[in-house]
């Protein structure tokens, strides 16, 4: 009933073939099925124009393991794939391409012309990443594939914007935002990367209006001074009580500004006085709001100085800084310049120094949304795995600021807001209004901005299932079960899906969040282009196959922690697959006359080895299942590795070989066939979620009841087969066999040589066990004459012995080795060692050496002497045994 497997495992011949087969048979598809419980994972959408990297390979492996496992457990398992439009990243790439190939800038073409190019780009590169994902063996339902900018997602975005606006959770306001002058777009707080930079602190004199004196104000960005509208002091600072309300003259500009009191100022820091530039600093913006200060914008969107900057108009911000500092110097208003280390915000995409600017933006009000999102994790509706990430999440959510969602880009979801061109009425709606509700005009202009990419990603768990329509899929598959993602996007993405889901769907988006770490190089460094230490998953698949890559990535993996990618690990995973292949070949070669349908179960007689392996199998099934429930993927692979390699291949298969070869006893022969078939079948099922291709190939040769192992049942432990006694007995037997093998090794006994052995113990039970396992011990330790006895009548005078598990193992030396030859060898060794000891002693007694040689050499010599002396004692002991 089994066909022979190819002699050697070749992933090339197997992987693409099975992937196509699975797709052709719709095995990845999930449908609404009221008879089954759903299990849903939404694939975190990779960038549509991206390339598969090792981080994708890792996250996809986890998701595929969970999906395949749940599918086999009988769930209606949906893993929904998709890609993300990645607003900024894609727009930057399209702009670059336009410049390069057409010599055009964004200003040279219309929005529509730009979008045509962006869509072309998306179509050209969009399939790359999905095709690459297939090579990993992902079992996601491609028929449900989505794109964050497809029509359905666009409907969801418009609907959610309108709903949040109507609940007054979206508003438009002047606000200080992070601005990238190069990308010319707003950045959210988390898109700004802070880097410690060597800069300068400029101390500038501001003269009082009324008195002939001045105050000193320090700043790292003197050009912003041109937009100062106040000086602030700590309201409790006794030094400055009299100054509050007084006026100073802003240098160069000669504008009168007032000294105000504000809690933000720290009297301990610097002079205890700060300049306030509401238009160009987030803290100053808030001081301005509290004190009703004027907002004067002196830097524009291209980081050039505005008209308000007077004589500096048109200069770049740094050019202005140089000029202004010179001018202050000449006017005698520059007190000093100090070197100063400070943190500077940079654009996460292009590293340009971010300029805080005030402008009209759209915001999501976070207070209420955050509260609900915190609650859902606090009351365990949503669980982070590992749990420690909830602290990271709480810390961020509890200190969250309103989320600026407008981006000055073209590629993305355009904000569904129209401005009446007559009366300036703002209309928020799902489509362009026909008529202005306040002035009846029909002329509108849509907001130019698009939404932050994460706005649409935040809707991913339900927009992909048809929301805002009330679809059957949405009803059945939502809330989803597990989100698998890296810790770097807990804020960007995870948190946003949670509050969007809670608000718009009134339900959590997922119950578990499995956080995984990064894949680092062998030395623990981050993989990067500049270090050139990246690993291309497609190259690895080409060389060793996807199964080996998958196994490697989860080996040693623990939730939340980084792993190192080591060539030795890849080698070990490949060896494991080869071991599995060869063991399967062996089992199958002995199944040629075996027919499951013809088995007479009542005739099967399970030996100790059979009982043992069947019991071990039940325990492994239990263990692997519960480890998967806890997301302990690293331990799952370790358990399976050990069980397959050690217990099944090294022990069980060796133990049944005599039965299979001799075929003396029909029932013993059939039982060995049946048990080896059954254990292998279960091993393949347990391994399938990790290594889908090799298991499918072997399983199909073995005995396929179903069309594919991926739709076969997940093993369930059979309580009747659990047998602690058999496991304990086999432990004793295996330890005795191992002890005998060790002695044979030490004595350098030819592996094929059949020897004599005596096993004795005071414990009657152990004697019974040994007698039951006599055949195993004889076979696996190559013993011709095995005596098992409670009462040892004649102890052989020359023997090597060991005691293990309260059993004394006695190997008479006669027949084991050539006694005279061995004595000769030992005597020769003893002479050599003695000579070495004398040599070392001579050196150590030589005062010239001891006094003049470096310490470590003297120490080395002493250690050598010590070692030789120990060796000598051992050799003498052996010689005594032999001569006894
Ligand atoms: Zn930028
Ligand atoms: Zn109007």
Coordinates of N, CA and C and ligand atoms in Angstrom, one line a residue, residues 420 423 425 436 438-439, ligand 2:
X420 N -17.3 74.2 0.4 CA -18.1 75.0 -0.5 C -17.3 76.2 -1.0
X423 N -19.5 79.7 0.3 CA -19.6 80.1 1.7 C -18.6 79.4 2.6
X425 N -18.5 76.5 3.6 CA -19.0 75.4 4.5 C -18.2 74.2 4.3
X436 N -24.8 72.7 -1.6 CA -24.4 73.2 -0.3 C -25.6 73.4 0.6
X438 N -26.0 75.2 3.2 CA -26.2 76.5 3.7 C -26.4 77.6 2.7
X439 N -25.7 77.4 1.4 CA -25.9 78.5 0.5 C -26.4 78.0 -0.9
Ligands
LIG2 ZN1 -22.0 77.1 0.6

